[in-house]
Tab-separated table of C-alpha atoms in Angstrom:
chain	number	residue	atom	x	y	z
A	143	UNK	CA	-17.464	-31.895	-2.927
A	144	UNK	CA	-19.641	-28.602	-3.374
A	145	UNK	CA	-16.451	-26.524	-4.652
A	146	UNK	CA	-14.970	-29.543	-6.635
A	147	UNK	CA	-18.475	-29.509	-8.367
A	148	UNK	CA	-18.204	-26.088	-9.489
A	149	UNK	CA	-14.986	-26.022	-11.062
A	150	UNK	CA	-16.128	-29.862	-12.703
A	151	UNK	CA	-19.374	-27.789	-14.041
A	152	UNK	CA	-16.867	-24.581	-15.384
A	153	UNK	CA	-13.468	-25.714	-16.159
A	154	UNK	CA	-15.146	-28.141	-18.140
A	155	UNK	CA	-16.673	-26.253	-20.876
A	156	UNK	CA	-13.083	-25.346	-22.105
A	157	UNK	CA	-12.756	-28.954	-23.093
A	158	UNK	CA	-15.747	-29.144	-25.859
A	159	UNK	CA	-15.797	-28.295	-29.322
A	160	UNK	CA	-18.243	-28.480	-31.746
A	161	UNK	CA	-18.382	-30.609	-34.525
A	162	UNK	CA	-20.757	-31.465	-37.083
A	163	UNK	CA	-23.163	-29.964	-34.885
A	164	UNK	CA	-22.673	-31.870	-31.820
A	165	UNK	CA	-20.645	-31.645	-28.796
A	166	UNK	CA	-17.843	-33.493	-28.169
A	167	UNK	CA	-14.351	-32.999	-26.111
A	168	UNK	CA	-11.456	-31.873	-27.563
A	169	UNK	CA	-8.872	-35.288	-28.547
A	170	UNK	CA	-5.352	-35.445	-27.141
A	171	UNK	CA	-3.830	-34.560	-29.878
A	172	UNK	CA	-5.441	-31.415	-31.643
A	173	UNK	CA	-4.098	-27.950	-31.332
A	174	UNK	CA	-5.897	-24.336	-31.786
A	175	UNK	CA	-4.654	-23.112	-34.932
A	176	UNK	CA	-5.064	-19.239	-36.334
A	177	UNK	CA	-7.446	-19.606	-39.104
A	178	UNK	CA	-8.340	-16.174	-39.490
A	179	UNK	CA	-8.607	-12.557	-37.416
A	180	UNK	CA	-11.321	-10.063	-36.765
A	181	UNK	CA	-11.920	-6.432	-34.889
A	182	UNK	CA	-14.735	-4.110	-35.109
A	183	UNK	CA	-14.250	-2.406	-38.155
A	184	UNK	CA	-15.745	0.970	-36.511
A	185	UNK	CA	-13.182	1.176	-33.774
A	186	UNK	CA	-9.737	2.265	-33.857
A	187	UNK	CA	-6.577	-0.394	-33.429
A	188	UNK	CA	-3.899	1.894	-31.594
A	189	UNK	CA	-1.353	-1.566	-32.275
A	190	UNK	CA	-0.264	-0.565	-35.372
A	191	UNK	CA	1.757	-3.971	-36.177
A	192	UNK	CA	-2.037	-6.116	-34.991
A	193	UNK	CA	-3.882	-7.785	-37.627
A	194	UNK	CA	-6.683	-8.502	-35.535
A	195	UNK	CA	-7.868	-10.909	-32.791
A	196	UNK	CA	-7.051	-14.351	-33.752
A	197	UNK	CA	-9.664	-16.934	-34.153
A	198	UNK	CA	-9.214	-21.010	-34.632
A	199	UNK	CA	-9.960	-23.650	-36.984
A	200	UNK	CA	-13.666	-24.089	-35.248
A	201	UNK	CA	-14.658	-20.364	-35.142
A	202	UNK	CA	-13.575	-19.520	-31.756
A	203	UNK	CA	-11.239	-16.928	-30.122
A	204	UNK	CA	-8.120	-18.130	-28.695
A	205	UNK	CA	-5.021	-16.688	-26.772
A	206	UNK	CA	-2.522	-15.417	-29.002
A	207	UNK	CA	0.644	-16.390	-26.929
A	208	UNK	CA	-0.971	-19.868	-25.305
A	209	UNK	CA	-3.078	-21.310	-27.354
A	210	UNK	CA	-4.699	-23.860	-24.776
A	211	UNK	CA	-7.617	-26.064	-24.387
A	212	UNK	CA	-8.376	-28.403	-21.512
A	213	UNK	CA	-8.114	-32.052	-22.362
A	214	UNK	CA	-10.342	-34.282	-20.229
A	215	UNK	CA	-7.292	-36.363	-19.147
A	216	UNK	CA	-6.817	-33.014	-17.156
A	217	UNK	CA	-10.102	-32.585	-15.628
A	218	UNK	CA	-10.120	-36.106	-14.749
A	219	UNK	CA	-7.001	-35.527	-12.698
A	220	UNK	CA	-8.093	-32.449	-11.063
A	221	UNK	CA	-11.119	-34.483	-9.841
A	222	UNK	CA	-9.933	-37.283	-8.010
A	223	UNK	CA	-7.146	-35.308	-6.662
A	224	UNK	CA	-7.087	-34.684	-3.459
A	225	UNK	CA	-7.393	-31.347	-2.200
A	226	UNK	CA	-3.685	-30.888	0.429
A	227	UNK	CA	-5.460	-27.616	1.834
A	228	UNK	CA	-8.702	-29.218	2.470
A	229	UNK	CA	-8.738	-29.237	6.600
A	230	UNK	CA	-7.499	-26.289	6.729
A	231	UNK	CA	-9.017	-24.386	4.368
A	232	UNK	CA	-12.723	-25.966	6.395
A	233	UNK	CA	-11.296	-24.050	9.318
A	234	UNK	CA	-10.575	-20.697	7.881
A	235	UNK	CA	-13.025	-18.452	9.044
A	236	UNK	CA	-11.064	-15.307	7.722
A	237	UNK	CA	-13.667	-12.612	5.354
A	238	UNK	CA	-13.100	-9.833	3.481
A	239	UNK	CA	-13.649	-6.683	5.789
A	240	UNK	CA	-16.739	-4.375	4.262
A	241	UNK	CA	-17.392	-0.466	4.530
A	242	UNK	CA	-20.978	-0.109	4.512
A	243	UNK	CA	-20.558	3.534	3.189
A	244	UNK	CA	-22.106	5.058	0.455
A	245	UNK	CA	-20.879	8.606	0.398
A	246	UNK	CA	-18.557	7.595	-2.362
A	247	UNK	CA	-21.409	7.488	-4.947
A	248	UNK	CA	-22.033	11.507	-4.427
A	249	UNK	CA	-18.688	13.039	-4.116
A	250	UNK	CA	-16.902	14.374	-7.205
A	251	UNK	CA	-13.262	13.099	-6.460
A	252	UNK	CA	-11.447	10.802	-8.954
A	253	UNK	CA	-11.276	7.465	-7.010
A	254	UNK	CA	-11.566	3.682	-7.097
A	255	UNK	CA	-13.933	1.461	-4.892
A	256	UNK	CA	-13.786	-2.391	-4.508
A	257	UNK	CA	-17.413	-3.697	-4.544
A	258	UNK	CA	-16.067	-7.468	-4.277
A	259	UNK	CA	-14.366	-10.075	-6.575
A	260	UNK	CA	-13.591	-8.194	-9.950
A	261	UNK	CA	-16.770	-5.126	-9.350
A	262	UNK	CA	-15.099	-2.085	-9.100
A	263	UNK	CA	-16.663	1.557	-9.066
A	264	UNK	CA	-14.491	4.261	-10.681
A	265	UNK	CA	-15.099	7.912	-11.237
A	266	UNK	CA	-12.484	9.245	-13.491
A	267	UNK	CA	-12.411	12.588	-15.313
A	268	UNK	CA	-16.548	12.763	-13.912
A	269	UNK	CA	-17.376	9.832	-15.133
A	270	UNK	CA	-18.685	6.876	-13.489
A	271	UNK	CA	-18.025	3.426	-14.441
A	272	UNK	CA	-18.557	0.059	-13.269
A	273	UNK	CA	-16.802	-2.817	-14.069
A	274	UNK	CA	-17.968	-6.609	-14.339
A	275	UNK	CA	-21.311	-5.745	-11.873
A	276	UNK	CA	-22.122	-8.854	-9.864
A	277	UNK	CA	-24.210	-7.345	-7.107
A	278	UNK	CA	-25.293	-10.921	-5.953
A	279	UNK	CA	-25.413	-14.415	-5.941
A	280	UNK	CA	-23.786	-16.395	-8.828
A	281	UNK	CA	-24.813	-19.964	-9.793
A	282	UNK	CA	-22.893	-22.708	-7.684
A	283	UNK	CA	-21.717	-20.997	-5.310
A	284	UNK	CA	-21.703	-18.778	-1.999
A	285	UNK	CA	-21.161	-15.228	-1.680
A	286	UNK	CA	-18.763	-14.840	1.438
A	287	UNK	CA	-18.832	-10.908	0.846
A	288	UNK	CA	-21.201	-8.350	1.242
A	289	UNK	CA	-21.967	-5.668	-1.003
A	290	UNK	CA	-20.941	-2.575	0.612
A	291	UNK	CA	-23.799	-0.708	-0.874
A	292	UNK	CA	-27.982	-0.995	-2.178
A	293	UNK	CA	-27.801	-1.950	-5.711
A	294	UNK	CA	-30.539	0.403	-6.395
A	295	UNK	CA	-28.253	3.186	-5.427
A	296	UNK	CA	-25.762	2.607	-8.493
A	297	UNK	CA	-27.043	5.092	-10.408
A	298	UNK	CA	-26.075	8.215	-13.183
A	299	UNK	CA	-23.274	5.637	-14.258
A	300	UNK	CA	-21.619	6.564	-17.453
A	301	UNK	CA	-19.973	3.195	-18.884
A	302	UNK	CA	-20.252	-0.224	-17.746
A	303	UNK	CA	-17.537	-2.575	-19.156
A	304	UNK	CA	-18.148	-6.670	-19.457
A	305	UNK	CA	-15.233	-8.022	-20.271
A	306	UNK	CA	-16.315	-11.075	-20.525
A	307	UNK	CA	-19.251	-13.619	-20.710
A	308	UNK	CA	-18.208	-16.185	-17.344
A	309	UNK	CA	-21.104	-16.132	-14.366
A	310	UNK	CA	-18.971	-14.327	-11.756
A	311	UNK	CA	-18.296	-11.339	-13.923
A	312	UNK	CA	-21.134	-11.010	-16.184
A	313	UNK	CA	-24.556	-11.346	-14.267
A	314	UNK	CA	-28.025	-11.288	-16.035
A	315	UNK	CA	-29.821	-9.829	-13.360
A	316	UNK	CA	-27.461	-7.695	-12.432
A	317	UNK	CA	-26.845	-5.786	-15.721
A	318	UNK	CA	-30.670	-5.958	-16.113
A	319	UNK	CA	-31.325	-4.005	-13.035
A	320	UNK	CA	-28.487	-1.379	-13.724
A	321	UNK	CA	-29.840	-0.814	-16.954
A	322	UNK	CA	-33.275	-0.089	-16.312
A	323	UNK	CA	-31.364	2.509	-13.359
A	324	UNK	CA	-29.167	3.844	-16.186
A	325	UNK	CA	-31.227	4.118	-19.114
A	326	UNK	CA	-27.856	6.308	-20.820
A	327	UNK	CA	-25.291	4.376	-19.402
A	328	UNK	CA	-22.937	2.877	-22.679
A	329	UNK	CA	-22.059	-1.007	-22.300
A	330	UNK	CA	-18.424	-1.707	-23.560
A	331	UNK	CA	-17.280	-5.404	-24.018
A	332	UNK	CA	-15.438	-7.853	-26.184
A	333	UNK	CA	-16.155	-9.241	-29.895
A	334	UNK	CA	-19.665	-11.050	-30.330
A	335	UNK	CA	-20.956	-10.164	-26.481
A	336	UNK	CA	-23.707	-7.930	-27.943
A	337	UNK	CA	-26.106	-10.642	-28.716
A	338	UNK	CA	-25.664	-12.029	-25.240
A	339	UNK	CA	-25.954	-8.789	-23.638
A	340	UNK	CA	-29.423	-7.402	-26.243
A	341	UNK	CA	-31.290	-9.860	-24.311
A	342	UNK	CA	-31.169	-8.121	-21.295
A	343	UNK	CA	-30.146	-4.634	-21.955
A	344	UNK	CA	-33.234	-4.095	-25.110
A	345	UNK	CA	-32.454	-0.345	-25.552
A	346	UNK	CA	-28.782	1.183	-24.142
A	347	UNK	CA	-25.756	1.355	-26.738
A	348	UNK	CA	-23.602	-1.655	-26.759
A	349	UNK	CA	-19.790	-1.171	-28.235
A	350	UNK	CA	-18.052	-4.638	-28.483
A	351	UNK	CA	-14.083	-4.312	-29.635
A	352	UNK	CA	-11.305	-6.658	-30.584
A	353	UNK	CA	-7.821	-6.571	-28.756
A	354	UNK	CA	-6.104	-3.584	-28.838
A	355	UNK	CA	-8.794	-1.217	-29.715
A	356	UNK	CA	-10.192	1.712	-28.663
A	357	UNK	CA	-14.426	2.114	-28.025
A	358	UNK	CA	-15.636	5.569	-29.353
A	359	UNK	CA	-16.007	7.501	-26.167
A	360	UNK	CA	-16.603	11.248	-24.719
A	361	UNK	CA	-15.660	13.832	-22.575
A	362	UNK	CA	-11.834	13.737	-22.958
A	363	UNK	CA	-12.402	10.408	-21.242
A	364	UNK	CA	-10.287	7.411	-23.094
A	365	UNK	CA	-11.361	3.271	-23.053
A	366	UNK	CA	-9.129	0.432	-24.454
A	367	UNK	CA	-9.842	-3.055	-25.003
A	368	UNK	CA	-6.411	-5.201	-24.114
A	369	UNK	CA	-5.569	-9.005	-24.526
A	370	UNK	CA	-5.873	-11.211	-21.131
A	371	UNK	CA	-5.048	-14.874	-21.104
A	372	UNK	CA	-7.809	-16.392	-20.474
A	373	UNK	CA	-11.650	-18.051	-21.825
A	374	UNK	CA	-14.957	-17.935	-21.896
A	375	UNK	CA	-18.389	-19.352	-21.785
A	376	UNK	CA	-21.447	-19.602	-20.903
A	377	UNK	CA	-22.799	-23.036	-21.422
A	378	UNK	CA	-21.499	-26.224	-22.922
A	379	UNK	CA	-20.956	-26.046	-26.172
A	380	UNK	CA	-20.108	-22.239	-26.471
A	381	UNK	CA	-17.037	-22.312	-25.337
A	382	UNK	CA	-14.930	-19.005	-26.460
A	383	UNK	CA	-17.401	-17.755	-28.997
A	384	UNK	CA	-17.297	-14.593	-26.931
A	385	UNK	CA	-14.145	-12.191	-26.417
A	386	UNK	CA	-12.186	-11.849	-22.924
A	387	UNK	CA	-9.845	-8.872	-21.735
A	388	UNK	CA	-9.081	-6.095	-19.958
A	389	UNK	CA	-9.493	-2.897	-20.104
A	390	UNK	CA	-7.425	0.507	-19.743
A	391	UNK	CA	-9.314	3.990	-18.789
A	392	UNK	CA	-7.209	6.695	-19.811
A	393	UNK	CA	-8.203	10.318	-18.697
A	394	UNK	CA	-5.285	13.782	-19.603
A	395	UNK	CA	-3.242	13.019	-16.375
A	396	UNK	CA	-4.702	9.628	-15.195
A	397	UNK	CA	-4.201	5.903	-16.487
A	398	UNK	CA	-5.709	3.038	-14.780
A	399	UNK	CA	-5.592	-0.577	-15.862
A	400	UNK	CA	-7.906	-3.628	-15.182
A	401	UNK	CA	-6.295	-6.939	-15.972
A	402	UNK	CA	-9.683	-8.734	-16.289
A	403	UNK	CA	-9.452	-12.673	-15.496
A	404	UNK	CA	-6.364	-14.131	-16.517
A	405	UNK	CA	-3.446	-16.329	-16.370
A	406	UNK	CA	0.093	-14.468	-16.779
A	407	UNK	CA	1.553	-13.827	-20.041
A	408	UNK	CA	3.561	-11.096	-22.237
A	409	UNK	CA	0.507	-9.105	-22.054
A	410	UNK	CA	1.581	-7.108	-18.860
A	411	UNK	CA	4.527	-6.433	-19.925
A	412	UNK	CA	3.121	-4.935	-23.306
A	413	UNK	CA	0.702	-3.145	-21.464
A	414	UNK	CA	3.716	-0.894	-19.839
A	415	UNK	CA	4.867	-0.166	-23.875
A	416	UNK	CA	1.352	0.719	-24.795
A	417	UNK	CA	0.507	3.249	-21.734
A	418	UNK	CA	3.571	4.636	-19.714
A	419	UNK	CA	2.339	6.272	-17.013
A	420	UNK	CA	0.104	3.680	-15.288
A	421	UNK	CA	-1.091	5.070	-12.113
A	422	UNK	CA	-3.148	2.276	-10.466
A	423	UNK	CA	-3.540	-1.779	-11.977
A	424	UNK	CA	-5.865	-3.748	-11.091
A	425	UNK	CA	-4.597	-7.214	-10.907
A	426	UNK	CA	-5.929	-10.367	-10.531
A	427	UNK	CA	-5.063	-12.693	-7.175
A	428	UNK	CA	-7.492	-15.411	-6.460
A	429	UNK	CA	-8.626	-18.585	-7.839
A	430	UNK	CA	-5.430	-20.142	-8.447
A	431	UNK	CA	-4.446	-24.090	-6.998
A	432	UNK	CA	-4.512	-26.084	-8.015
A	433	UNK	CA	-2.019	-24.289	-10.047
A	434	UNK	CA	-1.034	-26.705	-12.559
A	435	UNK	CA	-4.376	-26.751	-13.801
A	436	UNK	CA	-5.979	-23.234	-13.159
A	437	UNK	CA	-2.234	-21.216	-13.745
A	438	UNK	CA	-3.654	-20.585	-17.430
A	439	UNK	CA	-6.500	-18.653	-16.658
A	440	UNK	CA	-5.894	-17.359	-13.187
A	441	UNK	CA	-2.943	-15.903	-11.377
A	442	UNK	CA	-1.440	-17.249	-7.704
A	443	UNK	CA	0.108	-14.035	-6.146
A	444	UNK	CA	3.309	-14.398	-6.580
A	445	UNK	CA	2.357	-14.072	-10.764
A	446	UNK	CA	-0.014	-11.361	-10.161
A	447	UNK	CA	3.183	-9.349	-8.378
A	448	UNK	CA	5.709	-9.980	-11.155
A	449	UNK	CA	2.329	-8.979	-13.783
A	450	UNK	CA	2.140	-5.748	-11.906
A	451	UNK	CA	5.702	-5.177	-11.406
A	452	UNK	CA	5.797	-5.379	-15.386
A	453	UNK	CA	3.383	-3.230	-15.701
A	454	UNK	CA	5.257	-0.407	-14.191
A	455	UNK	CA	2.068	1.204	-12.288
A	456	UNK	CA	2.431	3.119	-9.765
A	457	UNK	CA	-0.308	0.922	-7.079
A	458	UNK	CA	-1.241	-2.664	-7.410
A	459	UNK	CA	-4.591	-3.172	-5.971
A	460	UNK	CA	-5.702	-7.498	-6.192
A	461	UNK	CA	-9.220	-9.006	-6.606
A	462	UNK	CA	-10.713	-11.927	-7.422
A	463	UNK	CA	-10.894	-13.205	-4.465
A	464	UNK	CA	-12.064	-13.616	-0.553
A	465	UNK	CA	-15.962	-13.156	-2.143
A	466	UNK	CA	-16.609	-16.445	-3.894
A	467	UNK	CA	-15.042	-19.796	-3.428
A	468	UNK	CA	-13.763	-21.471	-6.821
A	469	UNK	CA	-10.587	-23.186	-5.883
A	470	UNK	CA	-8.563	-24.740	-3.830
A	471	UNK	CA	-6.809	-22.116	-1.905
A	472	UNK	CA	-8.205	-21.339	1.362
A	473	UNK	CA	-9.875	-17.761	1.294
A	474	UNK	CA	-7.091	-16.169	3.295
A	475	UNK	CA	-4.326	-17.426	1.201
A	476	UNK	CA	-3.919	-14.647	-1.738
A	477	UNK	CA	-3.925	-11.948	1.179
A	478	UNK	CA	-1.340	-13.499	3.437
A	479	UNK	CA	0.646	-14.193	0.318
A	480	UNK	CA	0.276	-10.410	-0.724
A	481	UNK	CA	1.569	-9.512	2.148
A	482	UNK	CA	4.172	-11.499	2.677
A	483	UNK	CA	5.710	-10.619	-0.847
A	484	UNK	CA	5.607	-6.875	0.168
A	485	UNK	CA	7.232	-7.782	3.307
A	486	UNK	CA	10.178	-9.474	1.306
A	487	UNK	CA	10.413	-6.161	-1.290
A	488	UNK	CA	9.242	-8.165	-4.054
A	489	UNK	CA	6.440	-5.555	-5.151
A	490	UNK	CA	8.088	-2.876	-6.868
A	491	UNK	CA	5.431	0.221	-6.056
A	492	UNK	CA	3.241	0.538	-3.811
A	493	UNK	CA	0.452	-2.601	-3.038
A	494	UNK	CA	-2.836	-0.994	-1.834
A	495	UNK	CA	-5.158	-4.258	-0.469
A	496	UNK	CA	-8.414	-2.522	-0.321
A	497	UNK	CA	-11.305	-3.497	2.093
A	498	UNK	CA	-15.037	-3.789	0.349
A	499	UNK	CA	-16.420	-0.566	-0.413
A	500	UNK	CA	-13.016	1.520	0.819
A	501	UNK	CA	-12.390	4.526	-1.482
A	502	UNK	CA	-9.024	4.675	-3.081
A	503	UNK	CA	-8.336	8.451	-4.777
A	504	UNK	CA	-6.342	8.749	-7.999
């Protein structure tokens, strides 16, 4: 009941809308339309055929190839169905394996480091960035992973990308304590995330792009802000007023891809047009049955393969998963799956399923 609580209190908020001031779910029959786009004006669009990131009749952001908003009718059904996986998912006693080793955060090597669920540590070019920091608990629900490392030892970091507003990958208290650790660390995120973020990060520069733009960055070190299909929100009633994506970190000779939260789409295919040379993607696995309800905002593995295979990187490495609990698989499930596929040949490169805190060099 716990875990069908938690998606009830977060799947949810995609269904309400607001109107004449109120709240109220979205009816049956009404579609997102375009109404107008936006970007930063002070960032560069490398898309040269983009107008901008498109935006609906109500003010809010929306998927440019799925439109989609959940109608109650849906919720209603994922409640009060039952869950096939249930018993055996109650006996899975499978967790993520964790490196307590912090010896990456001192070396000089260009590498990647899971920290759990979509947290990653990267050095690239000698710089150090962290991605979507949740060092601890999120509302709801229970941490089944460690962190690998003190929180208080993430520190001379260089960038820290949100990219986007949902609990499990943008966490008050954690950006609040890496910001008082990294007084000159620059925030990057999506459209309309800086008056979230001000609240808790009062004095460090804040860059928010559109889709398909580029954040004004340093030290022959390149950051791009890509399309994922997916949502946001933090509350009811805000429901994709803030921007979601991914990101791409671009040094001369190095190109690595984060595919943020999302459900598949076109988008990892263009991502292969837009930067050739991918060496490692970052791909989300976890958080996906039942799939006919959470296929348009997460990925079961077998999506997440054919996303990477499109993407025509060199390593796959999944997340978003095995550290918290939000759907019906059992926590085992997206590895076994993994594995399986590259058993069969289906994963075109080379999959690399990291353990927590285990240092992959680029």
């Amino acid at each position: 009941m716990k875990r069908r609580n938690f998606i009830h209190k977060i799947l949810t908020l995609a269904t309400v809308s607001k109107s004449s001031g109120g709240i109220l779910f979205t009816q049956a029959g009404k579609t997102q339309m375009i109404k107008t786009r936006t970007n930063n004006p002070d960032l560069k669009t490398i898309l040269d055929t983009w107008e901008g990131t498109p935006v609906d009749q109500d003010g809010r952001f929306m998927n440019h190839e799925f439109p989609f908003i959940h109608k109650f009718g849906t919720v209603f059904k994922l409640m009060t169905t039952k869950n096939p996986q249930k018993q055996f998912k109650k006996e899975d006693t499978w967790q993520l394996e964790v490196i307590k080793n912090d010896a990456f955060l001192t070396e000089t090597k260009d590498m990647i480091v899971w920290l759990g669920h979509a947290t990653f540590f990267i050095r690239l070019n000698g710089k150090q960035i962290l991605i979507d920091p949740v060092l601890g608990k999120i509302p709801a629900t229970k941490r089944h992973s460690e962190l690998p490392i003190s929180p208080e030892k993430l520190q001379n970091l260089d960038y820290i990308l949100v990219s986007h507003a949902h609990y499990d990958h943008c966490d008050k208290d954690s950006l609040k304590l890496l910001q008082s650790q990294n007084p000159k660390a620059i925030f990057l995120t999506g459209l309309k995330m800086i008056p979230l973020l001000r609240k808790w990060i009062p004095n460090n520069e804040i860059q928010e792009a559109g889709w398909y733009q580029q954040y004004q960055t340093k030290d022959d070190l390149s950051i791009y802000f890509l399309p994922s299909r997916h949502w946001s929100n933090r509350s009811l009633g805000d429901a994709n007023e803030r921007l979601w994506g991914a990101f791409v970190l671009k040094s001369k000779d190095k190109t690595i891809y984060f595919g943020g939260d999302s459900g598949y789409g076109s988008h990892f295919k263009e991502v292969a047009t837009l930067f050739s040379n991918i060496d490692v993607a970052m791909i989300g696995a976890g958080a996906y049955s039942p799939r006919w309800f959470m296929s348009p905002n997460h990925q079961d593995p077998e999506h997440a393969v054919q996303a990477f295979n499109e993407t025509n990187a060199k390593v796959m490495i999944p997340f978003h998963y095995g550290t918290f609990d939000q759907a019906d698989e059992p926590l085992s499930e997206p590895e076994q799956i993994l594995r399986q596929l590259e058993k069969e040949g289906k994963i075109n490169q080379s999959l690399k399923i990291l353990k927590v805190g285990e240092q992959l060099l680029v």
